[in-house]
mmCIF file of C-alpha atoms in Angstrom:
data_model
loop_
_atom_site.group_PDB
_atom_site.id
_atom_site.type_symbol
_atom_site.label_atom_id
_atom_site.label_comp_id
_atom_site.label_asym_id
_atom_site.label_seq_id
_atom_site.Cartn_x
_atom_site.Cartn_y
_atom_site.Cartn_z
ATOM 1 C CA GLY A 1 120.261 168.986 83.608
ATOM 2 C CA GLN A 2 117.342 168.154 85.810
ATOM 3 C CA GLN A 3 114.693 166.012 84.141
ATOM 4 C CA VAL A 4 111.303 164.936 85.384
ATOM 5 C CA MET A 5 109.627 162.166 83.451
ATOM 6 C CA GLN A 6 105.976 161.308 83.792
ATOM 7 C CA ILE A 7 104.044 158.264 82.578
ATOM 8 C CA PRO A 8 101.714 157.515 81.020
ATOM 9 C CA GLN A 9 101.286 160.429 78.648
ATOM 10 C CA TYR A 10 97.590 159.655 78.163
ATOM 11 C CA GLN A 11 95.074 157.480 79.978
ATOM 12 C CA HIS A 12 91.503 156.670 79.040
ATOM 13 C CA VAL A 13 89.423 155.108 81.801
ATOM 14 C CA GLN A 14 85.803 154.193 82.309
ATOM 15 C CA GLU A 15 84.124 156.179 85.041
ATOM 16 C CA GLY A 16 84.573 154.298 88.288
ATOM 17 C CA GLU A 17 87.940 152.796 87.363
ATOM 18 C CA ASP A 18 91.118 153.722 89.158
ATOM 19 C CA PHE A 19 93.924 155.803 87.661
ATOM 20 C CA THR A 20 97.610 156.221 88.499
ATOM 21 C CA THR A 21 100.279 158.506 87.107
ATOM 22 C CA TYR A 22 103.979 158.124 87.898
ATOM 23 C CA CYS A 23 106.716 160.696 88.098
ATOM 24 C CA ASN A 24 110.478 160.080 88.083
ATOM 25 C CA SER A 25 113.259 162.578 88.591
ATOM 26 C CA SER A 26 116.841 162.222 87.411
ATOM 27 C CA THR A 27 118.037 163.848 90.636
ATOM 28 C CA THR A 28 117.018 163.900 94.298
ATOM 29 C CA LEU A 29 114.283 166.381 95.048
ATOM 30 C CA SER A 30 113.724 168.770 97.895
ATOM 31 C CA ASN A 31 110.015 168.414 97.367
ATOM 32 C CA ILE A 32 107.532 167.442 94.721
ATOM 33 C CA GLN A 33 104.287 169.166 93.862
ATOM 34 C CA TRP A 34 101.259 168.051 91.892
ATOM 35 C CA TYR A 35 99.084 170.277 89.739
ATOM 36 C CA LYS A 36 95.876 169.708 87.794
ATOM 37 C CA GLN A 37 95.056 171.554 84.596
ATOM 38 C CA ARG A 38 91.522 171.287 83.292
ATOM 39 C CA PRO A 39 91.021 171.583 79.518
ATOM 40 C CA GLY A 40 91.345 175.251 78.603
ATOM 41 C CA GLY A 41 92.406 176.168 82.121
ATOM 42 C CA HIS A 42 95.610 176.892 83.962
ATOM 43 C CA PRO A 43 97.513 174.636 86.374
ATOM 44 C CA VAL A 44 96.089 174.533 89.887
ATOM 45 C CA PHE A 45 98.123 173.343 92.857
ATOM 46 C CA LEU A 46 96.958 170.099 94.449
ATOM 47 C CA ILE A 47 99.582 169.139 97.003
ATOM 48 C CA GLN A 48 103.222 169.252 98.059
ATOM 49 C CA LEU A 49 105.216 166.310 99.409
ATOM 50 C CA VAL A 50 108.434 166.906 101.296
ATOM 51 C CA LYS A 51 109.373 163.897 103.399
ATOM 52 C CA SER A 52 110.862 160.643 102.188
ATOM 53 C CA GLY A 53 108.128 158.011 101.904
ATOM 54 C CA GLU A 54 105.391 160.557 102.576
ATOM 55 C CA VAL A 55 101.807 159.644 101.716
ATOM 56 C CA LYS A 56 99.001 162.185 101.618
ATOM 57 C CA LYS A 57 95.340 161.784 100.785
ATOM 58 C CA GLN A 58 92.759 164.186 99.483
ATOM 59 C CA LYS A 59 89.415 162.386 99.282
ATOM 60 C CA ARG A 60 89.842 159.966 96.350
ATOM 61 C CA LEU A 61 93.376 161.136 95.546
ATOM 62 C CA THR A 62 96.446 159.516 97.123
ATOM 63 C CA PHE A 63 99.894 161.009 96.657
ATOM 64 C CA GLN A 64 103.164 159.229 97.448
ATOM 65 C CA PHE A 65 106.765 160.384 97.576
ATOM 66 C CA GLY A 66 109.423 157.705 97.156
ATOM 67 C CA GLU A 67 111.934 156.771 99.818
ATOM 68 C CA ALA A 68 114.799 158.110 97.710
ATOM 69 C CA LYS A 69 112.858 161.320 96.984
ATOM 70 C CA LYS A 70 113.253 160.785 93.260
ATOM 71 C CA ASN A 71 109.842 159.464 92.351
ATOM 72 C CA SER A 72 106.215 160.081 93.142
ATOM 73 C CA SER A 73 102.782 158.867 92.191
ATOM 74 C CA LEU A 74 99.221 160.101 92.149
ATOM 75 C CA HIS A 75 96.429 157.552 92.419
ATOM 76 C CA ILE A 76 92.764 158.361 91.901
ATOM 77 C CA THR A 77 90.232 155.850 93.180
ATOM 78 C CA ALA A 78 86.924 155.430 91.348
ATOM 79 C CA THR A 79 87.405 158.188 88.788
ATOM 80 C CA GLN A 80 84.634 160.633 88.015
ATOM 81 C CA THR A 81 84.101 162.820 84.950
ATOM 82 C CA THR A 82 85.179 165.801 87.058
ATOM 83 C CA ASP A 83 88.661 164.264 87.269
ATOM 84 C CA VAL A 84 89.256 164.953 83.570
ATOM 85 C CA GLY A 85 92.350 167.038 82.929
ATOM 86 C CA THR A 86 96.110 166.884 82.781
ATOM 87 C CA TYR A 87 98.016 166.070 85.950
ATOM 88 C CA PHE A 88 101.524 167.457 86.251
ATOM 89 C CA CYS A 89 104.152 166.661 88.793
ATOM 90 C CA ALA A 90 106.731 169.362 89.441
ATOM 91 C CA GLY A 91 109.981 168.709 91.231
ATOM 92 C CA LEU A 92 112.095 171.139 93.175
ATOM 93 C CA PRO A 93 115.681 169.855 93.039
ATOM 94 C CA TRP A 94 118.041 170.424 95.927
ATOM 95 C CA GLY A 95 119.880 173.702 95.479
ATOM 96 C CA ALA A 96 117.611 174.900 92.687
ATOM 97 C CA GLY A 97 116.190 177.785 94.629
ATOM 98 C CA ASN A 98 112.552 178.214 93.684
ATOM 99 C CA MET A 99 112.638 176.811 90.187
ATOM 100 C CA LEU A 100 110.273 173.926 89.619
ATOM 101 C CA THR A 101 110.822 171.424 86.837
ATOM 102 C CA PHE A 102 107.535 170.163 85.460
ATOM 103 C CA GLY A 103 106.953 166.659 84.221
ATOM 104 C CA GLY A 104 105.370 166.120 80.830
ATOM 105 C CA GLY A 105 101.951 165.575 82.351
ATOM 106 C CA THR A 106 99.410 162.775 82.124
ATOM 107 C CA ARG A 107 96.208 163.584 80.346
ATOM 108 C CA LEU A 108 93.284 161.746 81.921
ATOM 109 C CA MET A 109 90.098 161.153 79.973
ATOM 110 C CA VAL A 110 87.094 159.596 81.718
ATOM 111 C CA LYS A 111 84.279 157.947 79.788
ATOM 112 C CA PRO A 112 80.908 158.225 81.507
ATOM 113 C CA SER B 1 96.226 182.244 97.731
ATOM 114 C CA ALA B 2 97.085 184.898 95.155
ATOM 115 C CA VAL B 3 94.729 186.105 92.446
ATOM 116 C CA ILE B 4 96.496 186.731 89.166
ATOM 117 C CA SER B 5 95.204 188.372 86.030
ATOM 118 C CA GLN B 6 96.804 188.481 82.610
ATOM 119 C CA LYS B 7 96.234 190.686 79.595
ATOM 120 C CA PRO B 8 95.515 189.986 76.837
ATOM 121 C CA SER B 9 93.815 186.633 77.289
ATOM 122 C CA ARG B 10 94.506 185.826 73.664
ATOM 123 C CA ASP B 11 95.874 187.456 70.543
ATOM 124 C CA ILE B 12 96.590 186.720 66.915
ATOM 125 C CA CYS B 13 99.709 188.450 65.647
ATOM 126 C CA GLN B 14 101.622 188.793 62.442
ATOM 127 C CA ARG B 15 105.105 187.442 61.971
ATOM 128 C CA GLY B 16 107.824 189.957 62.860
ATOM 129 C CA THR B 17 105.742 191.966 65.321
ATOM 130 C CA SER B 18 106.004 192.039 69.116
ATOM 131 C CA LEU B 19 103.441 191.478 71.859
ATOM 132 C CA THR B 20 103.642 192.543 75.484
ATOM 133 C CA ILE B 21 101.794 190.430 78.040
ATOM 134 C CA GLN B 22 100.862 191.924 81.384
ATOM 135 C CA CYS B 23 100.591 190.074 84.684
ATOM 136 C CA GLN B 24 98.942 191.638 87.725
ATOM 137 C CA VAL B 25 98.858 190.087 91.216
ATOM 138 C CA ASP B 26 96.502 191.105 94.001
ATOM 139 C CA SER B 27 99.264 191.064 96.629
ATOM 140 C CA GLN B 28 102.934 191.904 96.833
ATOM 141 C CA VAL B 29 105.188 189.015 95.884
ATOM 142 C CA THR B 30 108.932 188.694 95.670
ATOM 143 C CA MET B 31 109.280 186.351 92.745
ATOM 144 C CA MET B 32 107.255 186.072 89.580
ATOM 145 C CA PHE B 33 107.743 183.394 86.970
ATOM 146 C CA TRP B 34 106.990 183.300 83.263
ATOM 147 C CA TYR B 35 106.246 179.963 81.576
ATOM 148 C CA ARG B 36 105.495 178.841 78.068
ATOM 149 C CA GLN B 37 103.141 175.963 77.355
ATOM 150 C CA GLN B 38 102.985 174.795 73.781
ATOM 151 C CA PRO B 39 99.785 173.009 72.688
ATOM 152 C CA GLY B 40 99.422 169.689 74.473
ATOM 153 C CA GLN B 41 102.795 170.074 76.153
ATOM 154 C CA SER B 42 104.166 170.682 79.602
ATOM 155 C CA LEU B 43 105.230 173.976 81.123
ATOM 156 C CA THR B 44 108.680 175.349 80.373
ATOM 157 C CA LEU B 45 110.109 178.088 82.549
ATOM 158 C CA ILE B 46 111.217 181.102 80.538
ATOM 159 C CA ALA B 47 112.533 183.320 83.302
ATOM 160 C CA THR B 48 112.243 184.398 86.914
ATOM 161 C CA ALA B 49 111.573 188.057 87.602
ATOM 162 C CA ASN B 50 112.479 189.760 90.861
ATOM 163 C CA GLN B 51 111.563 193.348 91.538
ATOM 164 C CA GLY B 52 114.496 195.698 91.178
ATOM 165 C CA SER B 53 116.812 193.314 89.379
ATOM 166 C CA GLU B 54 117.221 191.823 85.939
ATOM 167 C CA ALA B 55 115.274 188.706 85.144
ATOM 168 C CA THR B 56 117.045 185.357 85.222
ATOM 169 C CA TYR B 57 116.539 183.412 82.011
ATOM 170 C CA GLU B 58 116.526 179.662 81.569
ATOM 171 C CA SER B 59 118.588 177.872 78.972
ATOM 172 C CA GLY B 60 117.210 178.483 75.512
ATOM 173 C CA PHE B 61 115.602 181.819 76.334
ATOM 174 C CA VAL B 62 117.301 185.190 75.894
ATOM 175 C CA ILE B 63 116.504 188.709 76.962
ATOM 176 C CA ASP B 64 116.489 190.097 73.426
ATOM 177 C CA LYS B 65 113.691 187.732 72.454
ATOM 178 C CA PHE B 66 111.746 187.805 75.746
ATOM 179 C CA PRO B 67 112.413 191.076 77.562
ATOM 180 C CA ILE B 68 110.797 191.217 80.989
ATOM 181 C CA SER B 69 109.952 194.155 83.211
ATOM 182 C CA ARG B 70 109.222 194.035 86.941
ATOM 183 C CA PRO B 71 108.574 197.612 88.016
ATOM 184 C CA ASN B 72 106.973 196.753 91.372
ATOM 185 C CA LEU B 73 105.945 193.877 93.615
ATOM 186 C CA THR B 74 102.543 193.306 91.997
ATOM 187 C CA PHE B 75 103.194 193.634 88.281
ATOM 188 C CA SER B 76 105.333 192.235 85.481
ATOM 189 C CA THR B 77 105.387 192.201 81.708
ATOM 190 C CA LEU B 78 106.783 189.728 79.212
ATOM 191 C CA THR B 79 107.377 190.807 75.627
ATOM 192 C CA VAL B 80 107.599 188.283 72.830
ATOM 193 C CA SER B 81 109.728 190.048 70.227
ATOM 194 C CA ASN B 82 110.035 189.595 66.479
ATOM 195 C CA MET B 83 107.497 186.783 66.583
ATOM 196 C CA SER B 84 107.444 183.737 64.353
ATOM 197 C CA PRO B 85 104.849 180.938 64.131
ATOM 198 C CA GLU B 86 107.049 178.870 66.471
ATOM 199 C CA ASP B 87 106.203 181.348 69.233
ATOM 200 C CA SER B 88 102.543 180.315 69.099
ATOM 201 C CA SER B 89 101.895 179.092 72.595
ATOM 202 C CA ILE B 90 100.221 179.826 75.900
ATOM 203 C CA TYR B 91 102.230 182.136 78.121
ATOM 204 C CA LEU B 92 101.578 181.918 81.856
ATOM 205 C CA CYS B 93 102.811 183.976 84.733
ATOM 206 C CA SER B 94 102.917 182.570 88.226
ATOM 207 C CA VAL B 95 103.866 183.569 91.740
ATOM 208 C CA GLU B 96 105.078 181.533 94.644
ATOM 209 C CA SER B 97 103.132 181.168 97.839
ATOM 210 C CA ASP B 98 104.473 182.990 100.868
ATOM 211 C CA ARG B 99 103.308 180.273 103.240
ATOM 212 C CA GLY B 100 106.811 179.426 104.341
ATOM 213 C CA TYR B 101 106.838 175.633 104.433
ATOM 214 C CA TYR B 102 104.746 175.429 101.291
ATOM 215 C CA ASN B 103 106.050 177.011 98.117
ATOM 216 C CA GLU B 104 103.363 176.109 95.646
ATOM 217 C CA GLN B 105 102.849 178.332 92.661
ATOM 218 C CA PHE B 106 99.688 180.117 91.652
ATOM 219 C CA PHE B 107 99.178 180.588 87.958
ATOM 220 C CA GLY B 108 97.476 183.276 85.977
ATOM 221 C CA PRO B 109 94.849 182.294 83.394
ATOM 222 C CA GLY B 110 97.398 182.483 80.572
ATOM 223 C CA THR B 111 97.704 184.350 77.286
ATOM 224 C CA ARG B 112 97.020 182.286 74.187
ATOM 225 C CA LEU B 113 99.206 183.611 71.373
ATOM 226 C CA THR B 114 98.852 182.648 67.723
ATOM 227 C CA VAL B 115 101.433 183.928 65.263
ATOM 228 C CA LEU B 116 100.541 183.833 61.588
#
């Protein structure tokens, strides 16, 4: 079945350092979404990527969708303590209707 | 965006009992989803609930263990039946955006269940 792998599982960074999480799908995706879950909170939608090779930016966050639409990345420039949380990618495979498959998540910890 | 509430927010239950979790949305939505998130883990889809039809369950989840109701377009319940400690988890409901091109999901705050 559909699998979405995400690395790394954990990342500790010093405030001000950059951070990247990578997401790989076993099958081609219709789109990929990114969510952030703060400690004790629920997942909150960040962005959706649909087009092959698409790049989107939200302030210090840069999201990329691979040319083959099977991988994606989230890069945070100059991390801040407010970036702490777990970042999940979620892929929507072709023909899967509305059912997202979530990656395992990357837990980001930022040392002030 | 949709505003979603869940009840209860948390509960501690005894083995063998059942708990029903309620999910209320502030607008009418076609599809509602129920997820399980075990401590420190990712989200696993339990089932998709459409109003007026039986829920569709994912592999590994069955109706006898997780019966779902969807009586109208703003409400759903998930029951965790005959609980065991392995059912200790956070249960989240979500709905899909009706923005057409975008189909992001909005999540409720979750129900933290501990089974003793």
